[in-house]
């Protein structure tokens, strides 16, 4: 790595470390997030010549973080197997749910619904709602066309809404809710 | 507010890190990390320099090698000419001096240019770590893995996760995970393939039965094969819908996810069943990449 590349790496690290940390923390648990962030920047270090200039740098970093987070989760054999075991006995696994404490029950339920979607749907919604990226930036992260982002985001939101709607109906159909309605 | 707006507002509220301004990152740790990377960079630069400018002994070696190469060529030329001495176009007898020189030259060069082939079996921990480029070679699990075996890995293969007494894992070409312009856009993970070796006390046929009876999974008919000279059976499994399913064979499980194809191979060794789980994220297109690796397996006695 040349001195100019080293300077570039340091400047990327200083400017975007919080963004990358937040991205990873939204996808992996607190106990491993430091390792995942370190792996992301190690990849950036190796590919410093590929990092685009300007505003495209952050989506590019997210793309690397996307790969590292995914692989961390998939590669973590014992963890994923434990989670699957929990799933198999009816305990929500939190496959990619960070271990945040959510106070409001309805918020927790909504996040759980999000995590029941397919991984691709989850990711595109998180990029849009949590990272607040534009369609263009999401297209860089996911490596797809902007039109495809629009379509996939639209479909993902529809699926999430459908799940939410079903959950709302189930809640209102429970005996407790019905009793409440009779009062 | 409609349902879509409601649920997206709730999801937004559930953001674990809603505001970067409130995020604190340990700057001391970052400094150490950057220093480590800088140190590594410096070491890599030194290695690069060494590659460009050979050390003194290597410089001295160059003329010797040139002379040796010239001797080999001369020797081979002489052998060639001598070998053709009975050809119709050669009418004059071969000079005595040439035939005398041939065996001497050949005998002197042969030991250094044609060393006897040696088989080097590398220790398992010499396989590159996840994230590094691995080197082609034969590798042997240590006794940490209760059913030792050797396997030939092509260039690029790496270890995927830390080894345990019951599990080792491999993956090819890890760098594919980070190619920004890679064509596959619908896969959540760009990596193509993971191979897990795990031991199980469940009989091999029961492992296959567990796969075939798991709800929500499409499974091919079992195929009997041979792994390292031992009879084995495999099935290919994939999800029938978008709902996750778990194949559970008693003392171990394998979760299946949308978009993946799992080749589950159960090998009935005398001391234990070895389950080889090959997870392919390319709908089966990359399974062939694992085949030479699986074909190269040789079971070993524990040291």
Short mmCIF file of C-alpha atoms in Angstrom, two decimals:
data_model
loop_
_atom_site.label_atom_id
_atom_site.label_comp_id
_atom_site.label_asym_id
_atom_site.label_seq_id
_atom_site.Cartn_x
_atom_site.Cartn_y
_atom_site.Cartn_z
CA UNK A 1 0.00 0.00 0.00
CA UNK A 2 1.41 3.36 -1.03
CA UNK A 3 1.48 6.32 1.38
CA UNK A 4 -1.37 7.97 -0.54
CA UNK A 5 -3.47 4.81 -0.26
CA UNK A 6 -2.71 4.64 3.43
CA UNK A 7 -3.86 8.22 3.84
CA UNK A 8 -7.02 7.42 1.91
CA UNK A 9 -7.71 4.40 4.08
CA UNK A 10 -7.30 6.44 7.25
CA UNK A 11 -9.58 9.13 5.95
CA UNK A 12 -12.24 6.57 4.97
CA UNK A 13 -11.93 4.93 8.35
CA UNK A 14 -12.27 8.17 10.24
CA UNK A 15 -15.13 9.46 8.13
CA UNK A 16 -17.23 6.31 7.90
CA UNK A 17 -16.38 4.09 10.86
CA UNK A 18 -19.57 5.10 12.67
CA UNK A 19 -21.70 4.44 9.62
CA UNK A 20 -20.15 1.01 9.13
CA UNK A 21 -20.40 0.24 12.82
CA UNK A 22 -24.08 1.21 12.86
CA UNK A 23 -24.75 -0.81 9.71
CA UNK A 24 -23.15 -3.91 11.22
CA UNK A 25 -24.75 -3.38 14.61
CA UNK A 26 -28.14 -3.32 12.93
CA UNK A 27 -27.45 -6.78 11.57
CA UNK A 28 -25.29 -8.63 14.08
CA UNK A 29 -25.29 -8.85 17.86
CA UNK A 30 -23.28 -6.53 20.08
CA UNK A 31 -20.81 -9.21 21.16
CA UNK A 32 -19.48 -9.75 17.64
CA UNK A 33 -19.97 -6.36 16.02
CA UNK A 34 -16.38 -5.23 16.66
CA UNK A 35 -15.01 -8.31 14.90
CA UNK A 36 -17.33 -7.80 11.96
CA UNK A 37 -16.40 -4.12 11.63
CA UNK A 38 -12.72 -5.07 11.78
CA UNK A 39 -13.26 -7.60 8.99
CA UNK A 40 -15.02 -4.97 6.90
CA UNK A 41 -12.11 -2.56 7.19
CA UNK A 42 -9.62 -5.34 6.60
CA UNK A 43 -11.38 -5.97 3.29
CA UNK A 44 -11.35 -2.26 2.54
CA UNK A 45 -7.63 -2.23 3.32
CA UNK A 46 -7.05 -5.00 0.82
CA UNK A 47 -9.19 -3.33 -1.83
CA UNK A 48 -8.38 0.27 -1.18
CA UNK A 49 -7.75 0.82 -4.88
CA UNK A 50 -11.32 -0.24 -5.69
CA UNK A 51 -13.08 2.16 -3.32
CA UNK A 52 -14.92 4.76 -5.41
CA UNK A 53 -14.38 8.43 -4.79
CA UNK A 54 -16.93 10.86 -3.39
CA UNK A 55 -20.44 9.96 -2.32
CA UNK A 56 -20.24 6.47 -3.78
CA UNK A 57 -17.68 5.42 -1.16
CA UNK A 58 -20.22 4.87 1.62
CA UNK A 59 -22.57 2.61 -0.38
CA UNK A 60 -19.49 0.69 -1.49
CA UNK A 61 -18.47 0.25 2.15
CA UNK A 62 -21.99 -0.90 2.95
CA UNK A 63 -21.68 -3.44 0.18
CA UNK A 64 -18.55 -4.87 1.76
CA UNK A 65 -20.23 -4.75 5.18
CA UNK A 66 -23.22 -6.52 3.67
CA UNK A 67 -20.99 -9.37 2.53
CA UNK A 68 -19.04 -9.57 5.77
CA UNK A 69 -22.15 -9.48 7.96
CA UNK A 70 -23.83 -12.12 5.85
CA UNK A 71 -20.83 -14.36 5.88
CA UNK A 72 -20.24 -13.87 9.54
CA UNK A 73 -23.75 -14.99 10.23
CA UNK A 74 -23.67 -17.88 7.79
CA UNK A 75 -20.16 -18.89 8.72
CA UNK A 76 -20.83 -18.95 12.40
CA UNK A 77 -21.72 -22.59 12.53
CA UNK A 78 -22.42 -23.03 16.17
CA UNK A 79 -24.49 -19.89 16.40
CA UNK A 80 -26.65 -20.59 13.40
CA UNK A 81 -27.23 -24.11 14.54
CA UNK A 82 -28.20 -22.95 17.98
CA UNK A 83 -30.57 -20.45 16.44
CA UNK A 84 -32.09 -23.08 14.23
CA UNK A 85 -32.50 -25.35 17.23
CA UNK A 86 -34.34 -22.55 19.00
CA UNK A 87 -36.52 -22.07 15.93
CA UNK A 88 -37.30 -25.78 15.82
CA UNK A 89 -38.68 -25.71 19.35
CA UNK A 90 -40.73 -22.62 18.68
CA UNK A 91 -38.45 -20.00 20.21
CA UNK A 92 -37.90 -17.00 17.92
CA UNK A 93 -34.29 -17.32 16.84
CA UNK A 94 -33.51 -13.71 16.08
CA UNK A 95 -31.43 -14.96 13.17
CA UNK A 96 -30.28 -11.51 12.30
CA UNK A 97 -32.01 -9.53 14.98
CA UNK A 98 -29.58 -7.44 16.95
CA UNK A 99 -30.02 -7.88 20.66
CA UNK A 100 -31.39 -4.41 21.24
CA UNK A 101 -33.87 -3.75 23.96
CA UNK A 102 -37.11 -2.55 22.44
CA UNK A 103 -39.43 -1.18 25.03
CA UNK A 104 -42.61 -0.79 23.03
CA UNK A 105 -44.26 -4.11 22.32
CA UNK A 106 -45.72 -3.05 18.99
CA UNK A 107 -42.30 -1.90 17.81
CA UNK A 108 -40.77 -5.22 18.85
CA UNK A 109 -43.55 -7.08 17.03
CA UNK A 110 -42.99 -5.03 13.87
CA UNK A 111 -39.23 -5.72 13.93
CA UNK A 112 -39.94 -9.41 14.43
CA UNK A 113 -42.25 -9.34 11.42
CA UNK A 114 -39.46 -7.73 9.43
CA UNK A 115 -37.11 -10.53 10.43
CA UNK A 116 -39.58 -13.15 9.30
CA UNK A 117 -39.27 -11.90 5.74
CA UNK A 118 -36.71 -13.36 3.36
CA UNK A 119 -33.19 -12.04 3.84
CA UNK A 120 -33.25 -10.06 0.60
CA UNK A 121 -36.51 -8.34 1.61
CA UNK A 122 -35.18 -7.58 5.07
CA UNK A 123 -31.99 -6.12 3.73
CA UNK A 124 -33.59 -3.79 1.23
CA UNK A 125 -36.05 -2.48 3.82
CA UNK A 126 -33.27 -1.91 6.33
CA UNK A 127 -31.18 -0.09 3.76
CA UNK A 128 -34.13 2.14 2.98
CA UNK A 129 -35.58 2.67 6.46
CA UNK A 130 -32.61 2.28 8.81
CA UNK A 131 -29.70 3.43 6.66
CA UNK A 132 -32.00 5.88 4.84
CA UNK A 133 -30.25 5.29 1.53
CA UNK A 134 -31.57 6.52 -1.80
CA UNK A 135 -32.56 4.02 -4.49
CA UNK A 136 -29.34 4.84 -6.29
CA UNK A 137 -27.19 4.09 -3.23
CA UNK A 138 -29.11 0.88 -2.52
CA UNK A 139 -28.41 -0.15 -6.10
CA UNK A 140 -24.68 0.24 -5.39
CA UNK A 141 -24.90 -1.76 -2.16
CA UNK A 142 -26.85 -4.60 -3.73
CA UNK A 143 -25.21 -4.41 -7.13
CA UNK A 144 -28.49 -4.16 -9.01
CA UNK A 145 -30.17 -1.58 -11.24
CA UNK A 146 -32.15 1.27 -9.71
CA UNK A 147 -35.33 0.02 -11.36
CA UNK A 148 -34.79 -3.35 -9.74
CA UNK A 149 -34.36 -1.61 -6.38
CA UNK A 150 -37.70 0.14 -6.82
CA UNK A 151 -39.45 -3.10 -7.71
CA UNK A 152 -37.84 -5.15 -4.96
CA UNK A 153 -38.39 -2.50 -2.32
CA UNK A 154 -42.00 -2.17 -3.36
CA UNK A 155 -42.51 -5.93 -3.18
CA UNK A 156 -40.70 -6.19 0.17
CA UNK A 157 -42.83 -3.44 1.68
CA UNK A 158 -45.97 -5.13 0.40
CA UNK A 159 -44.94 -8.42 2.00
CA UNK A 160 -44.17 -6.71 5.29
CA UNK A 161 -47.47 -4.85 5.18
CA UNK A 162 -49.35 -8.07 4.44
CA UNK A 163 -47.71 -9.77 7.45
CA UNK A 164 -48.49 -6.77 9.61
CA UNK A 165 -52.08 -6.71 8.47
CA UNK A 166 -52.47 -10.42 9.22
CA UNK A 167 -50.93 -9.94 12.66
CA UNK A 168 -53.28 -7.06 13.38
CA UNK A 169 -56.26 -9.18 12.40
CA UNK A 170 -55.07 -12.07 14.57
CA UNK A 171 -54.68 -9.70 17.51
CA UNK A 172 -58.14 -8.26 17.08
CA UNK A 173 -59.61 -11.78 16.77
CA UNK A 174 -58.21 -13.03 20.10
CA UNK A 175 -60.74 -13.59 22.93
CA UNK A 176 -59.13 -10.86 25.01
CA UNK A 177 -59.45 -8.38 22.22
CA UNK A 178 -63.04 -9.45 21.58
CA UNK A 179 -63.89 -9.03 25.23
CA UNK A 180 -62.33 -5.63 25.11
CA UNK A 181 -64.45 -4.85 22.09
CA UNK A 182 -67.64 -5.92 23.90
CA UNK A 183 -67.08 -3.56 26.75
CA UNK B 1 -52.23 6.24 8.38
CA UNK B 2 -52.49 3.04 6.35
CA UNK B 3 -50.98 -0.33 7.31
CA UNK B 4 -47.83 0.19 5.24
CA UNK B 5 -47.09 3.55 6.79
CA UNK B 6 -47.83 2.15 10.26
CA UNK B 7 -45.52 -0.83 10.01
CA UNK B 8 -42.69 1.15 8.41
CA UNK B 9 -42.95 3.77 11.14
CA UNK B 10 -42.70 1.02 13.77
CA UNK B 11 -39.74 -0.59 12.01
CA UNK B 12 -38.07 2.83 11.84
CA UNK B 13 -38.58 3.17 15.58
CA UNK B 14 -37.01 -0.25 16.06
CA UNK B 15 -33.70 0.82 14.51
CA UNK B 16 -31.04 -0.33 16.98
CA UNK B 17 -28.84 2.67 16.13
CA UNK B 18 -31.27 5.43 15.25
CA UNK B 19 -28.77 8.26 15.42
CA UNK B 20 -25.08 8.15 14.59
CA UNK B 21 -24.49 11.21 16.74
CA UNK B 22 -25.25 9.15 19.84
CA UNK B 23 -22.89 6.38 18.81
CA UNK B 24 -19.57 6.28 20.60
CA UNK B 25 -16.72 4.28 19.20
CA UNK B 26 -13.66 3.40 21.23
CA UNK B 27 -11.05 5.62 19.64
CA UNK B 28 -8.20 4.01 21.57
CA UNK B 29 -9.08 0.65 20.09
CA UNK B 30 -9.27 2.21 16.63
CA UNK B 31 -5.81 3.67 17.04
CA UNK B 32 -4.43 0.26 17.93
CA UNK B 33 -6.25 -1.27 14.99
CA UNK B 34 -4.93 1.30 12.54
CA UNK B 35 -1.43 0.86 13.91
CA UNK B 36 -1.70 -2.89 13.38
CA UNK B 37 -2.80 -2.42 9.80
CA UNK B 38 -0.02 0.09 9.19
CA UNK B 39 2.48 -2.37 10.59
CA UNK B 40 1.11 -5.09 8.32
CA UNK B 41 1.35 -2.73 5.38
CA UNK B 42 4.96 -2.01 6.22
CA UNK B 43 5.74 -5.73 6.42
CA UNK B 44 4.00 -6.33 3.10
CA UNK B 45 6.02 -3.53 1.50
CA UNK B 46 9.20 -5.14 2.76
CA UNK B 47 8.13 -8.45 1.29
CA UNK B 48 7.38 -6.75 -2.04
CA UNK B 49 10.80 -5.13 -2.00
CA UNK B 50 12.42 -8.49 -1.42
CA UNK B 51 10.52 -9.90 -4.36
CA UNK B 52 11.76 -7.13 -6.66
CA UNK B 53 15.39 -7.10 -5.49
CA UNK B 54 16.80 -10.56 -4.82
CA UNK B 55 19.19 -10.88 -1.92
CA UNK B 56 22.94 -11.37 -2.50
CA UNK B 57 22.97 -15.18 -2.31
CA UNK B 58 20.14 -15.30 -4.82
CA UNK B 59 22.05 -12.99 -7.16
CA UNK B 60 25.04 -15.30 -6.99
CA UNK B 61 22.78 -18.23 -7.69
CA UNK B 62 21.52 -16.80 -10.98
CA UNK B 63 24.68 -17.39 -13.09
CA UNK B 64 25.01 -20.88 -11.64
CA UNK B 65 21.47 -21.68 -12.68
CA UNK B 66 22.08 -20.24 -16.14
CA UNK B 67 25.15 -22.43 -16.55
CA UNK B 68 23.23 -25.45 -15.26
CA UNK B 69 20.39 -24.78 -17.69
CA UNK B 70 22.85 -24.44 -20.57
CA UNK B 71 24.45 -27.73 -19.54
CA UNK B 72 21.06 -29.43 -19.51
CA UNK B 73 20.21 -28.09 -22.95
CA UNK B 74 23.60 -29.16 -24.27
CA UNK B 75 23.22 -32.57 -22.69
CA UNK B 76 19.73 -33.05 -24.08
CA UNK B 77 20.92 -31.91 -27.51
CA UNK B 78 23.71 -34.43 -27.39
CA UNK B 79 21.33 -37.15 -26.26
CA UNK B 80 18.99 -36.20 -29.09
CA UNK B 81 21.77 -36.29 -31.67
CA UNK B 82 23.10 -39.54 -30.29
CA UNK B 83 19.64 -41.02 -30.28
CA UNK B 84 19.27 -40.25 -33.95
CA UNK B 85 22.64 -41.56 -35.03
CA UNK B 86 21.04 -44.44 -36.90
CA UNK B 87 18.67 -42.23 -38.83
CA UNK B 88 19.11 -42.39 -42.61
CA UNK B 89 20.26 -38.79 -42.91
CA UNK B 90 23.22 -39.36 -40.55
CA UNK B 91 25.91 -40.89 -42.69
CA UNK B 92 29.06 -40.17 -40.69
CA UNK B 93 29.94 -42.09 -37.51
CA UNK B 94 29.35 -40.26 -34.27
CA UNK B 95 32.56 -38.86 -32.79
CA UNK B 96 33.81 -40.81 -29.79
CA UNK B 97 34.21 -37.70 -27.68
CA UNK B 98 30.53 -36.89 -27.92
CA UNK B 99 29.34 -40.34 -26.85
CA UNK B 100 31.80 -40.25 -23.96
CA UNK B 101 30.54 -36.87 -22.80
CA UNK B 102 26.84 -37.68 -22.88
CA UNK B 103 26.46 -39.91 -19.83
CA UNK B 104 28.80 -37.76 -17.75
CA UNK B 105 26.88 -34.55 -18.40
CA UNK B 106 23.52 -36.20 -17.89
CA UNK B 107 24.60 -37.91 -14.71
CA UNK B 108 25.87 -34.66 -13.25
CA UNK B 109 22.73 -32.66 -14.01
CA UNK B 110 20.09 -35.24 -13.28
CA UNK B 111 20.07 -35.14 -9.47
CA UNK B 112 19.60 -31.38 -9.30
CA UNK B 113 17.11 -30.93 -12.12
CA UNK B 114 14.92 -33.95 -11.56
CA UNK B 115 14.45 -34.37 -7.82
CA UNK B 116 12.51 -37.37 -6.69
CA UNK B 117 8.86 -36.37 -6.19
CA UNK B 118 7.84 -36.00 -2.57
CA UNK B 119 4.34 -35.86 -1.19
CA UNK B 120 3.91 -33.15 1.41
CA UNK B 121 0.81 -33.42 3.53
CA UNK B 122 0.14 -30.14 5.27
CA UNK B 123 -1.40 -29.72 8.67
CA UNK B 124 -4.99 -28.52 8.74
CA UNK B 125 -4.04 -25.23 10.36
CA UNK B 126 -1.90 -24.45 7.33
CA UNK B 127 -5.04 -23.99 5.29
CA UNK B 128 -5.56 -20.27 4.90
CA UNK B 129 -7.99 -18.63 7.28
CA UNK B 130 -11.35 -17.41 6.13
CA UNK B 131 -10.67 -14.23 4.18
CA UNK B 132 -7.24 -15.17 2.87
CA UNK B 133 -6.21 -16.85 -0.36
CA UNK B 134 -5.46 -20.52 0.23
CA UNK B 135 -2.79 -22.56 -1.52
CA UNK B 136 -3.33 -25.75 -3.44
CA UNK B 137 -2.18 -28.84 -1.60
CA UNK B 138 -3.00 -31.90 0.44
CA UNK B 139 -4.14 -31.23 3.99
CA UNK B 140 -4.77 -33.50 6.94
CA UNK B 141 -7.05 -32.93 9.86
CA UNK B 142 -5.27 -33.34 13.16
CA UNK B 143 -6.45 -35.53 15.94
CA UNK B 144 -8.64 -32.69 17.12
CA UNK B 145 -11.14 -34.06 14.62
CA UNK B 146 -12.18 -37.47 15.79
CA UNK B 147 -12.22 -38.99 12.30
CA UNK B 148 -8.97 -37.82 10.67
CA UNK B 149 -8.77 -37.56 6.90
CA UNK B 150 -6.72 -35.94 4.16
CA UNK B 151 -8.12 -33.87 1.35
CA UNK B 152 -6.67 -32.15 -1.72
CA UNK B 153 -7.64 -28.51 -1.97
CA UNK B 154 -7.35 -26.43 -5.14
CA UNK B 155 -5.98 -22.88 -4.96
CA UNK B 156 -8.18 -20.45 -3.11
CA UNK B 157 -9.92 -22.77 -0.67
CA UNK B 158 -9.94 -21.62 2.92
CA UNK B 159 -11.14 -22.65 6.32
CA UNK B 160 -14.57 -21.27 7.05
CA UNK B 161 -14.95 -21.51 10.80
CA UNK B 162 -12.85 -22.60 13.77
CA UNK B 163 -12.46 -26.36 13.95
CA UNK B 164 -14.00 -28.36 16.73
CA UNK B 165 -13.77 -32.02 17.71
CA UNK B 166 -16.90 -32.70 15.70
CA UNK B 167 -16.75 -30.21 12.85
CA UNK B 168 -14.41 -28.79 10.23
CA UNK B 169 -15.42 -26.58 7.33
CA UNK B 170 -14.10 -25.29 4.03
CA UNK B 171 -15.08 -22.81 1.36
CA UNK B 172 -13.67 -21.99 -2.08
CA UNK B 173 -12.57 -18.58 -3.32
CA UNK B 174 -13.63 -16.47 -0.41
CA UNK B 175 -12.82 -13.25 -2.26
CA UNK B 176 -15.86 -13.79 -4.46
CA UNK B 177 -17.87 -12.56 -1.52
CA UNK B 178 -16.52 -9.09 -2.02
CA UNK B 179 -16.47 -8.61 -5.76
CA UNK B 180 -18.55 -5.44 -6.15
CA UNK B 181 -19.51 -6.02 -9.77
CA UNK B 182 -20.44 -9.65 -9.44
CA UNK B 183 -23.36 -10.58 -11.63
CA UNK B 184 -25.41 -12.52 -9.13
CA UNK B 185 -27.80 -10.04 -7.67
CA UNK B 186 -30.54 -12.15 -6.18
CA UNK B 187 -28.41 -14.02 -3.69
CA UNK B 188 -28.18 -12.63 -0.25
CA UNK B 189 -24.72 -14.07 0.02
CA UNK B 190 -22.40 -13.96 -2.96
CA UNK B 191 -20.27 -16.84 -1.75
CA UNK B 192 -20.93 -19.92 -3.78
CA UNK B 193 -20.28 -22.87 -1.58
CA UNK B 194 -19.65 -24.08 1.97
CA UNK B 195 -18.56 -27.59 2.91
CA UNK B 196 -19.00 -28.86 6.45
CA UNK B 197 -17.68 -32.14 7.81
CA UNK B 198 -19.26 -33.23 11.06
CA UNK B 199 -19.24 -36.41 13.05
CA UNK B 200 -22.41 -38.00 14.32
CA UNK B 201 -23.41 -41.00 16.38
CA UNK B 202 -26.53 -41.36 14.23
CA UNK B 203 -26.26 -44.22 11.71
CA UNK B 204 -25.71 -42.99 8.14
CA UNK B 205 -29.03 -44.37 6.89
CA UNK B 206 -30.89 -42.52 9.67
CA UNK B 207 -29.26 -39.23 8.66
CA UNK B 208 -30.60 -39.69 5.14
CA UNK B 209 -34.02 -40.74 6.44
CA UNK B 210 -34.13 -37.58 8.58
CA UNK B 211 -33.55 -35.47 5.47
CA UNK B 212 -36.18 -37.32 3.50
CA UNK B 213 -38.82 -36.96 6.18
CA UNK B 214 -38.30 -33.28 6.98
CA UNK B 215 -41.44 -31.32 6.21
CA UNK B 216 -41.23 -28.48 3.72
CA UNK B 217 -38.12 -29.84 2.02
CA UNK B 218 -37.77 -31.27 -1.48
CA UNK B 219 -35.33 -34.18 -1.39
CA UNK B 220 -33.97 -36.23 -4.27
CA UNK B 221 -33.84 -40.03 -4.16
CA UNK B 222 -30.84 -41.35 -2.20
CA UNK B 223 -27.77 -42.19 -4.25
CA UNK B 224 -25.22 -44.72 -3.03
CA UNK B 225 -21.65 -43.64 -3.63
CA UNK B 226 -18.17 -44.10 -2.20
CA UNK B 227 -16.19 -41.52 -0.25
CA UNK B 228 -12.57 -42.41 0.37
CA UNK B 229 -13.36 -46.06 -0.34
CA UNK B 230 -16.19 -46.17 2.21
CA UNK B 231 -19.83 -46.58 1.22
CA UNK B 232 -21.84 -43.41 1.53
CA UNK B 233 -25.29 -42.16 0.59
CA UNK B 234 -26.28 -38.69 -0.49
CA UNK B 235 -29.41 -36.67 -1.20
CA UNK B 236 -29.89 -33.13 -2.48
CA UNK B 237 -32.31 -31.03 -0.46
CA UNK B 238 -33.86 -27.63 -0.98
CA UNK B 239 -36.79 -25.77 0.51
CA UNK B 240 -40.22 -26.37 -0.97
CA UNK B 241 -41.26 -22.79 -0.12
CA UNK B 242 -39.80 -19.64 1.40
CA UNK B 243 -40.25 -21.05 4.89
CA UNK B 244 -37.09 -22.08 6.67
CA UNK B 245 -36.75 -25.76 7.57
CA UNK B 246 -34.32 -27.69 9.72
CA UNK B 247 -33.05 -31.19 8.98
CA UNK B 248 -32.52 -32.81 12.35
CA UNK B 249 -30.75 -36.17 12.59
CA UNK B 250 -30.67 -36.47 16.35
CA UNK B 251 -27.35 -35.17 17.54
CA UNK B 252 -26.96 -32.52 14.89
CA UNK B 253 -29.00 -30.41 12.52
CA UNK B 254 -28.67 -28.42 9.32
CA UNK B 255 -30.95 -25.45 8.68
CA UNK B 256 -32.05 -24.82 5.12
CA UNK B 257 -32.61 -21.35 3.74
CA UNK B 258 -34.29 -20.04 0.59
CA UNK B 259 -32.03 -20.10 -2.44
CA UNK B 260 -29.69 -22.78 -1.11
CA UNK B 261 -29.26 -26.35 -2.20
CA UNK B 262 -27.85 -28.77 0.33
CA UNK B 263 -26.07 -31.97 -0.67
CA UNK B 264 -26.09 -34.15 2.41
CA UNK B 265 -23.64 -37.04 2.29
CA UNK B 266 -23.66 -39.60 5.10
CA UNK B 267 -20.55 -41.76 5.32
CA UNK B 268 -20.83 -44.85 7.50
CA UNK B 269 -17.36 -45.25 8.98
CA UNK B 270 -16.85 -47.97 11.61
CA UNK B 271 -16.10 -45.56 14.43
CA UNK B 272 -18.58 -42.84 13.54
CA UNK B 273 -20.83 -41.44 10.87
CA UNK B 274 -19.34 -38.49 9.03
CA UNK B 275 -21.90 -36.11 7.57
CA UNK B 276 -20.63 -33.93 4.73
CA UNK B 277 -22.99 -30.99 4.19
CA UNK B 278 -22.31 -29.07 0.99
CA UNK B 279 -24.40 -25.91 0.89
CA UNK B 280 -24.59 -24.31 -2.54
CA UNK B 281 -25.96 -20.80 -2.90
CA UNK B 282 -26.17 -20.99 -6.68
CA UNK B 283 -29.05 -23.46 -6.99
CA UNK B 284 -26.73 -26.37 -7.52
CA UNK B 285 -24.50 -24.72 -10.13
CA UNK B 286 -21.44 -24.79 -7.88
CA UNK B 287 -21.78 -28.30 -6.49
CA UNK B 288 -19.34 -29.55 -9.12
CA UNK B 289 -16.68 -27.32 -7.64
CA UNK B 290 -16.73 -29.37 -4.44
CA UNK B 291 -16.65 -32.72 -6.22
CA UNK B 292 -12.86 -32.98 -6.74
CA UNK B 293 -12.35 -32.09 -3.09
CA UNK B 294 -14.80 -34.74 -1.94
CA UNK B 295 -13.29 -37.27 -4.35
CA UNK B 296 -9.84 -36.68 -2.87
CA UNK B 297 -10.83 -37.59 0.69
CA UNK B 298 -8.78 -40.38 2.25
CA UNK B 299 -9.68 -41.59 5.74
CA UNK B 300 -6.72 -41.97 8.12
CA UNK B 301 -5.95 -43.72 11.34
CA UNK B 302 -5.58 -41.45 14.34
CA UNK B 303 -1.92 -40.79 15.20
#
